[in-house]
Coordinates of C-alpha atoms in Angstrom, one line a residue:
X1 CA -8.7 6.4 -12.0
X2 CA -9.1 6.0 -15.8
X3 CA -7.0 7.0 -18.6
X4 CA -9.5 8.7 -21.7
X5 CA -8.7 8.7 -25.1
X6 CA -9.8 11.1 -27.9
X7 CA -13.7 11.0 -27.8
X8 CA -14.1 9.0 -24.6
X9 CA -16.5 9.3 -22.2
X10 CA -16.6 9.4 -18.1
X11 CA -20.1 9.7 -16.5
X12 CA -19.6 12.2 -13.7
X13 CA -21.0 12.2 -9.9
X14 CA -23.9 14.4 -8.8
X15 CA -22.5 17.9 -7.3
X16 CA -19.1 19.7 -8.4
X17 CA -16.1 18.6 -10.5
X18 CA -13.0 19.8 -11.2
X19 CA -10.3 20.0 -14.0
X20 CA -7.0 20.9 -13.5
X21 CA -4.3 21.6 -16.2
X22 CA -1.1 22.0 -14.5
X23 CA 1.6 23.3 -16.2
X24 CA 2.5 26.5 -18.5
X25 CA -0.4 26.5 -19.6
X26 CA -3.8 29.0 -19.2
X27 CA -7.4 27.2 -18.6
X28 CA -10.5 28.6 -19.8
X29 CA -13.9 27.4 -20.3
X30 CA -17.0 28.6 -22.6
X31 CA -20.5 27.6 -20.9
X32 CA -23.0 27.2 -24.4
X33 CA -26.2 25.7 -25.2
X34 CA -26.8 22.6 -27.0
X35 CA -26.3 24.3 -30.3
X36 CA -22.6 25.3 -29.2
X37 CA -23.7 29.5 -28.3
X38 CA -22.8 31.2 -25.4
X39 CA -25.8 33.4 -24.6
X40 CA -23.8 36.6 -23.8
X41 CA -20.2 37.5 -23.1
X42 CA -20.6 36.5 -19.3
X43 CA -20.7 32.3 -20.6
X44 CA -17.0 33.1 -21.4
X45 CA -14.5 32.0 -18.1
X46 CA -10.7 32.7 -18.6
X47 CA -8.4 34.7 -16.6
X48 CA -9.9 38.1 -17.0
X49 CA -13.1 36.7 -16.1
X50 CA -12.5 33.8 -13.5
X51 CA -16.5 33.1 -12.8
X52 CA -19.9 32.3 -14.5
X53 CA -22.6 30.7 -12.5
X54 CA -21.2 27.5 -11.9
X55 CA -18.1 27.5 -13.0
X56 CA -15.2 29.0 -11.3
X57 CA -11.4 29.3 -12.5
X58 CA -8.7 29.4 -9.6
X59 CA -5.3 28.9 -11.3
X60 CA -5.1 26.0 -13.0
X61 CA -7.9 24.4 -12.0
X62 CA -11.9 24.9 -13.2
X63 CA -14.6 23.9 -10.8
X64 CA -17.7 23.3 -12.2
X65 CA -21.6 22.7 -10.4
X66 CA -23.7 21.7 -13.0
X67 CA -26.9 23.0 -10.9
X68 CA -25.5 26.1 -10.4
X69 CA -25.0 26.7 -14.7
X70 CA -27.1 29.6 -16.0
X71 CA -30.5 28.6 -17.3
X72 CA -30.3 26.4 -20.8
X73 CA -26.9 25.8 -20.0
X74 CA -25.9 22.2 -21.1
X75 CA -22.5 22.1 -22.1
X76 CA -19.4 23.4 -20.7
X77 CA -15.8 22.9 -23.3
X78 CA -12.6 23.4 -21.2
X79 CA -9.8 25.2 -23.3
X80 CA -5.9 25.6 -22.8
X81 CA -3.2 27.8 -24.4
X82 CA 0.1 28.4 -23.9
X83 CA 0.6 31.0 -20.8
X84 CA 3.4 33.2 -22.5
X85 CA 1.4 34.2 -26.1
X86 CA 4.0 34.0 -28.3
X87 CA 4.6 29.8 -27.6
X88 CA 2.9 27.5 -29.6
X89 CA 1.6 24.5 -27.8
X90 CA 3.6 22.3 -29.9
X91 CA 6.6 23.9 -28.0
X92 CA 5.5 22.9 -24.7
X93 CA 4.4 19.3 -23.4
X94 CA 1.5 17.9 -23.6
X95 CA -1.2 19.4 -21.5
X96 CA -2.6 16.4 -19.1
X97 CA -6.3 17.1 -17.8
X98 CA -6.6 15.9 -13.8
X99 CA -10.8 15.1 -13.3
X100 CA -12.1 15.1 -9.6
X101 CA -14.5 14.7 -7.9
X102 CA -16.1 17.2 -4.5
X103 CA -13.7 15.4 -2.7
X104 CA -11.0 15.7 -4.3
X105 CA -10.8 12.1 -5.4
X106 CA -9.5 11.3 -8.7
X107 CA -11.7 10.1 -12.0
X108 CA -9.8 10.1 -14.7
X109 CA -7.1 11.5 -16.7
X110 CA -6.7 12.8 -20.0
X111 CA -3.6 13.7 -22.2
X112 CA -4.2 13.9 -25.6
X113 CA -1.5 13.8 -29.2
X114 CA 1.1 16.5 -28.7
X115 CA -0.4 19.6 -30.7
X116 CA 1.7 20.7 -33.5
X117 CA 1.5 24.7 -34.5
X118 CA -1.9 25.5 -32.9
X119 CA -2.3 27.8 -30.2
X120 CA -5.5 26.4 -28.5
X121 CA -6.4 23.4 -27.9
X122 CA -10.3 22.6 -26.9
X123 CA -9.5 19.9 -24.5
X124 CA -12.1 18.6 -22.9
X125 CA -16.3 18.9 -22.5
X126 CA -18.8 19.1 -19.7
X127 CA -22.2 17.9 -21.4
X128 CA -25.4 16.9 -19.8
X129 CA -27.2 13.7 -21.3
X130 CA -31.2 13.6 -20.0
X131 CA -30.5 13.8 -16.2
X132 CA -26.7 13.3 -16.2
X133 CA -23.6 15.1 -17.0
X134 CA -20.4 13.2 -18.5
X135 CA -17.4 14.6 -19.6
X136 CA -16.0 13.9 -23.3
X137 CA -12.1 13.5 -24.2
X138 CA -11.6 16.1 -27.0
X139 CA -7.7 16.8 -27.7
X140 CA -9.1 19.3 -31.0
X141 CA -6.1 21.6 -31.7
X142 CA -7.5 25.4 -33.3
X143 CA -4.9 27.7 -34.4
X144 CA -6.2 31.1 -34.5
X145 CA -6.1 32.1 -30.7
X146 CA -8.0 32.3 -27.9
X147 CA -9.9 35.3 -29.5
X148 CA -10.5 33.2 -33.1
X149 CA -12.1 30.1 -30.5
X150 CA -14.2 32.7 -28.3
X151 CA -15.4 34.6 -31.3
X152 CA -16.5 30.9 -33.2
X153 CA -18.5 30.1 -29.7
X154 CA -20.0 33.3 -30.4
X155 CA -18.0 35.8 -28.5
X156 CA -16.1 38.7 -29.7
X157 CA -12.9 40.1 -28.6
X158 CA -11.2 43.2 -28.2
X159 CA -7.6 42.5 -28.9
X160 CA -4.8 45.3 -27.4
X161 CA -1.2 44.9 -27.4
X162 CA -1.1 44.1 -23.7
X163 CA -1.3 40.0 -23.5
X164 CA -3.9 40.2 -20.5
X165 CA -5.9 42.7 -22.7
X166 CA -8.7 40.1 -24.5
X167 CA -11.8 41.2 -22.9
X168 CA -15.4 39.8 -24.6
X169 CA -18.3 41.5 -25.5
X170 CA -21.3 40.4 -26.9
X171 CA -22.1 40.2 -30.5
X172 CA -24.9 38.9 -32.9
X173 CA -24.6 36.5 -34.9
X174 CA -24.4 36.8 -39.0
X175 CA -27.5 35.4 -41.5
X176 CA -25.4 32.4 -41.1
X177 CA -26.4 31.9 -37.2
X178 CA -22.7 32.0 -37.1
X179 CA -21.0 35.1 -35.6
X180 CA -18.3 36.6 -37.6
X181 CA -15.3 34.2 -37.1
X182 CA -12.0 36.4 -37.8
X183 CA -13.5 39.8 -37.3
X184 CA -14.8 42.4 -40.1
X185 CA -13.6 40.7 -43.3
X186 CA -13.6 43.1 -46.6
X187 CA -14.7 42.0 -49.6
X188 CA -12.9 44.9 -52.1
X189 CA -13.8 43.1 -55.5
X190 CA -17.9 42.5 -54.4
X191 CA -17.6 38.5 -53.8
X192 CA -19.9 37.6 -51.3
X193 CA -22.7 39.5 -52.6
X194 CA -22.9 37.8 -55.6
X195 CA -22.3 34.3 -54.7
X196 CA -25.3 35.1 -51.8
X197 CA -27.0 36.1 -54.8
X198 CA -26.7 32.9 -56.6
X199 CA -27.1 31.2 -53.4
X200 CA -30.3 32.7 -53.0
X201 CA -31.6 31.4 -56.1
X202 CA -30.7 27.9 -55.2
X203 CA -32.9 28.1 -52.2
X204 CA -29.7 28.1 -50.1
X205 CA -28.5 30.1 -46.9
X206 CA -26.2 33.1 -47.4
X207 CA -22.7 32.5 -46.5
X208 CA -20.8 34.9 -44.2
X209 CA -16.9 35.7 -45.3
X210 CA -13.8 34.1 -42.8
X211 CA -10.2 35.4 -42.9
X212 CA -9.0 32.7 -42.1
X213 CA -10.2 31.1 -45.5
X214 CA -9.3 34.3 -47.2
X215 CA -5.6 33.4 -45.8
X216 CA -5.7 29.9 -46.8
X217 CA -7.0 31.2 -50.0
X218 CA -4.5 33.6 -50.7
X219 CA -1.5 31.4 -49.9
X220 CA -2.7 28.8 -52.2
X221 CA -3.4 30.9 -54.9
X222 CA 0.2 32.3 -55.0
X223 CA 1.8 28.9 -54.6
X224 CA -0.6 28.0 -57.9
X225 CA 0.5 30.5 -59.8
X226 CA 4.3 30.4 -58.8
X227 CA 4.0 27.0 -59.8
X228 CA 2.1 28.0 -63.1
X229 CA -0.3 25.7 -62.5
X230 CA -3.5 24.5 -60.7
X231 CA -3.5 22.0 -58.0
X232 CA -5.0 21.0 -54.9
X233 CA -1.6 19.9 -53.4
X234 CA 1.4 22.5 -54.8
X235 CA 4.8 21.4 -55.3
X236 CA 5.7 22.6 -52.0
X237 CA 3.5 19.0 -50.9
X238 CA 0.7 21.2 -49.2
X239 CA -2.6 20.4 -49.4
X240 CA -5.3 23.2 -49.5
X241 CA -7.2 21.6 -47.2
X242 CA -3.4 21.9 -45.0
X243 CA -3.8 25.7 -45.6
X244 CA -7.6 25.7 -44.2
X245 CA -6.6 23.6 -40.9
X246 CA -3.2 25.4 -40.6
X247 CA -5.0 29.0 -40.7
X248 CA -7.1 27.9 -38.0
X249 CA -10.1 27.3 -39.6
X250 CA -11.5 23.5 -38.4
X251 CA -14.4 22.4 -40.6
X252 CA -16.9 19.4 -40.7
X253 CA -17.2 20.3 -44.2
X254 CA -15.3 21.7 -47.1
X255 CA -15.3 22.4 -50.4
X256 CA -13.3 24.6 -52.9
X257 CA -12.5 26.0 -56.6
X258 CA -9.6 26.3 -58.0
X259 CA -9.6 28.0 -61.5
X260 CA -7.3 30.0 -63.6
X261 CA -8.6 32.7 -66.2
X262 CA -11.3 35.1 -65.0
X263 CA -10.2 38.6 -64.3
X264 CA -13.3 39.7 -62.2
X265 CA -15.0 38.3 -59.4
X266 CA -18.2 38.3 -61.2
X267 CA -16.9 36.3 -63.9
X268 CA -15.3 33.6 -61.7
X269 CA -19.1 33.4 -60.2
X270 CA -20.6 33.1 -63.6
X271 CA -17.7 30.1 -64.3
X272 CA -18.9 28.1 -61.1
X273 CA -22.6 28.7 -62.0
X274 CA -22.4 27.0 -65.6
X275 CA -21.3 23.1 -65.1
X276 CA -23.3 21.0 -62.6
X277 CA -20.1 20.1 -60.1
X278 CA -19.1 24.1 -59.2
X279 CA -22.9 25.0 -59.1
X280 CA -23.5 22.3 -56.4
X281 CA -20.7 23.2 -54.2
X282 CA -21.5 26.6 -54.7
X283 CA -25.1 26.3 -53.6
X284 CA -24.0 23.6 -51.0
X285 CA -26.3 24.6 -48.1
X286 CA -24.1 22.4 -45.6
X287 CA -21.3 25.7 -46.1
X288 CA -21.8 28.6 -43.6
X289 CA -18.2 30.7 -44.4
X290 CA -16.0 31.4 -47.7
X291 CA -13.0 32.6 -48.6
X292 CA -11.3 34.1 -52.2
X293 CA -8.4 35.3 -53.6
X294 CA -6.7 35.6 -56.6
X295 CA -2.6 36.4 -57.6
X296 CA -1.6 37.2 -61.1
X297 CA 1.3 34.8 -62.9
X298 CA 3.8 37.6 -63.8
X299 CA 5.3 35.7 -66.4
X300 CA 2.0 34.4 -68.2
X301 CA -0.3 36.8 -67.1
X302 CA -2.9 34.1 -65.9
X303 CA -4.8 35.1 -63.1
X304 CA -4.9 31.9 -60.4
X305 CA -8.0 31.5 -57.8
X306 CA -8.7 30.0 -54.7
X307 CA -12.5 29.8 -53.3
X308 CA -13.1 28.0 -50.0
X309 CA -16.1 27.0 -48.3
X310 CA -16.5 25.2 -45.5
X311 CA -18.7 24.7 -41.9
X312 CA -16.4 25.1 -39.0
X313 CA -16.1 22.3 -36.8
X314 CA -18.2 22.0 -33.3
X315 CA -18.4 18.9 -30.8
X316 CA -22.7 19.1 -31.6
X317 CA -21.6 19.2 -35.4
X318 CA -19.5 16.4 -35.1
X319 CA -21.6 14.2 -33.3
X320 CA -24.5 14.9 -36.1
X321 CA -21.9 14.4 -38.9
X322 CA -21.3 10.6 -37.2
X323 CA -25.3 10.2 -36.7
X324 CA -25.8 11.0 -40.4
X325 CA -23.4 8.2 -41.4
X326 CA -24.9 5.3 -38.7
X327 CA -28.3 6.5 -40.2
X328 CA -27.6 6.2 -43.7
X329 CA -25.9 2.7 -43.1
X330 CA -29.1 1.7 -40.8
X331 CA -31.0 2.3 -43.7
X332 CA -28.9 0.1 -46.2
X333 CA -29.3 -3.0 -43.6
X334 CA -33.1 -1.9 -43.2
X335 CA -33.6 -2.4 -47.3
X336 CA -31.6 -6.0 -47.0
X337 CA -33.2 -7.5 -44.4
X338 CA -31.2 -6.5 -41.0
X339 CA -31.7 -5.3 -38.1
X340 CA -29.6 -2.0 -37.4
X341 CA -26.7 -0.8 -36.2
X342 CA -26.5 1.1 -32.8
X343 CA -23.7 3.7 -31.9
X344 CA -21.0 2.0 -29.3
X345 CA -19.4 5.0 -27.8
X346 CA -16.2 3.5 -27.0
X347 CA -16.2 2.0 -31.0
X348 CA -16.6 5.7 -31.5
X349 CA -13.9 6.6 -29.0
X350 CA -11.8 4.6 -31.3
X351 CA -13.0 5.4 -35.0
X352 CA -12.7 8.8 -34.3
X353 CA -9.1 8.3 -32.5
X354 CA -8.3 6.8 -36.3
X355 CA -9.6 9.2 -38.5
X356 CA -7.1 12.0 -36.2
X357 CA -4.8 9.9 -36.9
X358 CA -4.7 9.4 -40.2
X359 CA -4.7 13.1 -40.5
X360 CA -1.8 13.7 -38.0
X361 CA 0.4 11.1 -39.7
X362 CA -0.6 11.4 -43.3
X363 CA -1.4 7.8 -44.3
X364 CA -5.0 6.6 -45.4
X365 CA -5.0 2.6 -44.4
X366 CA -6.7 -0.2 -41.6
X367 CA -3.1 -1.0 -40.9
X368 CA -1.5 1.9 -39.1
X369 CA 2.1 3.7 -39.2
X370 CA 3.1 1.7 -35.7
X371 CA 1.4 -1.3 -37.1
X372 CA -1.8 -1.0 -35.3
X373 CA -5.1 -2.8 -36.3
X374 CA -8.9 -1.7 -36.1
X375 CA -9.1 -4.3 -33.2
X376 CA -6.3 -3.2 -31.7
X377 CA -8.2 0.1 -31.7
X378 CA -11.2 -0.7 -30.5
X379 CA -9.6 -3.0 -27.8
X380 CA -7.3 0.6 -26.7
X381 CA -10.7 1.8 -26.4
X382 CA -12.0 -0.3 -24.0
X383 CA -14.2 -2.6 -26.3
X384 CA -14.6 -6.2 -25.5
X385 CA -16.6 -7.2 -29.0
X386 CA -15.8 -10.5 -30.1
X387 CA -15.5 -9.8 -33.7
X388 CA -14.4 -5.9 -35.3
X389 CA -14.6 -4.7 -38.9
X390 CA -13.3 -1.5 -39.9
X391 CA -14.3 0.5 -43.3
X392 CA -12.2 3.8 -43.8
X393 CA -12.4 6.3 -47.1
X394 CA -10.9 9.5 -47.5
X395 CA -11.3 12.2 -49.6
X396 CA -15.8 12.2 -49.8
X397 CA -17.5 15.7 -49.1
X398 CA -20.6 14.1 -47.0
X399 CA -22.1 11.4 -45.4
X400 CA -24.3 10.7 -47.9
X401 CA -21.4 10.3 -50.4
X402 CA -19.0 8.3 -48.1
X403 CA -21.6 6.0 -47.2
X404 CA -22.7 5.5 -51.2
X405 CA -19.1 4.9 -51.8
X406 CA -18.4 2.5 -49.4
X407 CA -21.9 0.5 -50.7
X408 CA -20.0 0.5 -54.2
X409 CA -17.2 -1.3 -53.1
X410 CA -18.0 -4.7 -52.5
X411 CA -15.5 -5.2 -49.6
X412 CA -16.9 -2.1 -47.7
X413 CA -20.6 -3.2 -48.7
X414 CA -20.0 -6.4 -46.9
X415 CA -18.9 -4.7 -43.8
X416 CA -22.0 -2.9 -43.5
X417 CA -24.3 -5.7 -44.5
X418 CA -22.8 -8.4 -41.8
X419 CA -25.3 -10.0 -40.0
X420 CA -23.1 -10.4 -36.9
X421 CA -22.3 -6.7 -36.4
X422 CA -24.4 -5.0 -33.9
X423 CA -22.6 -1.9 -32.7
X424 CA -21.1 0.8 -34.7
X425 CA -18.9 3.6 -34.4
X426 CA -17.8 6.2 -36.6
X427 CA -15.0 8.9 -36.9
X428 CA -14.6 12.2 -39.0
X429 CA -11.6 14.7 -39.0
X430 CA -10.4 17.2 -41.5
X431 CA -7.2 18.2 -42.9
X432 CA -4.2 16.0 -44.5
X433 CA -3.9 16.1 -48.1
X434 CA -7.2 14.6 -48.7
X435 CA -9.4 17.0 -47.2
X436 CA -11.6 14.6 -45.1
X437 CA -10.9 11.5 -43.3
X438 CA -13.5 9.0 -42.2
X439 CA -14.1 5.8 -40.1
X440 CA -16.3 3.2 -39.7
X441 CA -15.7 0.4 -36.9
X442 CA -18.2 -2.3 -36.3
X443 CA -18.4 -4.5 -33.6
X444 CA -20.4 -7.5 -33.1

């Protein structure tokens, strides 16, 4: 039986599997499409709902027949929460996922980083490759609830004070494709209208509002203006991107404003629109939510804001996010002379266990907190590759600018341009105090 790691892979046997959680813990499942939707509310398995075609919940333990998913059905993500409500997971132990086989015979075994304050945690995924089904190691912590998860999958829920009360129904999505993530958001001072105006005009998508980036927001605008200042980290030593990941919003991208002085929401608009750096973030087509808010300084009178945008996080989006990067750094060897790199899932496996973990321990470096290495990583991982580089970089918005960053620093351009690598993986994660985290391992 085999022990996974954050972002590792098992190829599965034909016919059923199972998962088991044991523990205080509930197990749930959303079956979606390659593009992360559930198709209706009936996709959505949890204890109110024990069975979809081809997946069944008894307990602790989801069995799923991957002939026997619904039509266009390719992907099935396995979820836990605490079983009592009011418990964050960080309170309990960690959650350990059991994979067998029809026969009961064990796979492989999966427990991931303790979470900290999140309530969910998306633990593991069912995914079919061509002909074949694998499963994928995910440990991604989500702090708004099992309703906030369902709803981002495309699933509303009807919350009622009774704890066995969440029931789905089906919505539609927003312009955004993405449905409504925290519910009917209002937007008092006229906000999203105009910057879907001016979004419009950039030839960019509209954006749909989030509470949870109205939260985040909010809290750091009144921690900017109790300080009397603007900053992306406040003297309380949290980050806004802390405040985005904390109110349960995961992103693959993010962006924000922080300004002081305009006393409507159409002037703060008209104050991204005229310098080039605000105008591109604002028409950024890569954001699909935003959040605002704004507190007054008593004492000065100054009138702090906060605008967030961001994409939330999916395994697919992920996965492109990584492609993106390998392509762009294909084409660099391409224009010198090499051949390319090809994506090493288990170099993958352990960039992307890296770029967690620089978030979860809040350090930016090749040489970790415990002392560990990149080839220490990649050897954790399984890798046998006889030589390893590793090029990190924190704090870049895409991966078009990590990648033209790490070309302008000599040390990271010679990384990419060895002729000995061969194999690449590469890890993203969000949150810390720098907003975005990424990882580059290279084998050869």
């Amino acid at each position: 039986m085999g022990e996974l790691v954050p972002g590792g892979n098992l190829a599965l046997p034909g016919g059923a599997v199972t998962v088991r959680v044991p523990g205080p813990f509930d197990v749930s499942a959303l079956v979606t499409d390659d593009g992360g939707r559930v198709r209706d509310d009936g996709d959505f398995v949890f204890f109110n709902q024990p069975a979809a075609p081809g997946a069944v919940l008894r307990g602790d333990a989801l069995t799923v027949d991957p002939p026997g998913l619904r039509t266009g059905a390719t992907r099935v993500t396995v979820v836990v929460s605490p079983a009592d409500p009011e418990t964050a997971l960080g309170g309990l132990p960690s959650p350990t996922l059991h994979v067998t086989d029809a026969k009961n015979r064990p796979l492989a075994r999966f427990t991931p980083r303790r979470p900290g304050p999140e309530t969910v945690l998306l633990l593991a995924e069912l995914y079919r490759r061509g002909d074949r089904w694998k499963l994928r190691a995910l440990g991604q912590g989500y702090a708004d609830g099992l309703a906030g998860l369902a709803r981002d999958f495309g699933v509303d829920v009807v919350d009622d004070t009774s704890p066995t009360a969440p029931l789905p129904a089906s919505v539609a999505p927003g312009p955004d494709g993405f449905p409504p993530a925290a519910g009917s958001v209002a937007d008092p001072d006229g906000f999203l209208p105009l910057v879907n105006s001016a979004r419009a005009t950039g030839g960019s998508p509209p954006l749909s509002l989030d509470g949870r980036l109205m939260s985040a927001a909010r809290v750091h605008a009144g921690a900017m203006a109790a300080a009397g200042r603007l900053g992306v980290e406040t003297p309380d030593g949290v980050s806004v991107y802390q405040r985005v990941i904390g109110s349960g919003f995961a992103y693959l991208a993010v962006g924000e404003h922080l300004v002081s002085g305009p006393r409507t929401a159409a002037e703060f608009v008209a104050y991204c629109l005229r310098t080039d750096g605000p105008r591109r973030t604002l028409h950024d087509p890569a954001f699909t939510h935003a959040g605002l808010a704004y507190v007054h300084d008593g004492p000065s009178g100054d009138v702090y804001w906060t605008a967030l945008w961001a994409r939330p996080f999916t395994p697919d989006g992920l996965a492109g996010t990584a492609a993106a990067v390998i392509d762009l750094t294909n084409r660099e060897r391409t224009r010198h002379g090499l051949p390319p790199l090809s994506a090493d899932p288990l170099l993958t496996t352990a960039a992307q266990a890296h770029s967690a973990d620089m978030v979860a321990r809040a350090f930016c470096a090749h040489t970790a907190p415990d002392g560990g290495q990149p080839w220490d990583r990649a050897a954790a991982a399984g890798s046998t590759r006889r030589s390893v580089g590793e090029n990190i970089a924190c704090g870049q918005r895409s991966p078009a600018d990590v990648v033209e960053g790490w070309m302008n620093s000599p040390g990271h351009r010679a990384n990419i341009l060895t002729p000995g690598f061969t194999h690449i993986g590469v890890g993203f994660a969000g949150g810390g105090r720098a907003g975005t985290y990424w990882t580059q391992l290279f084998g050869g």
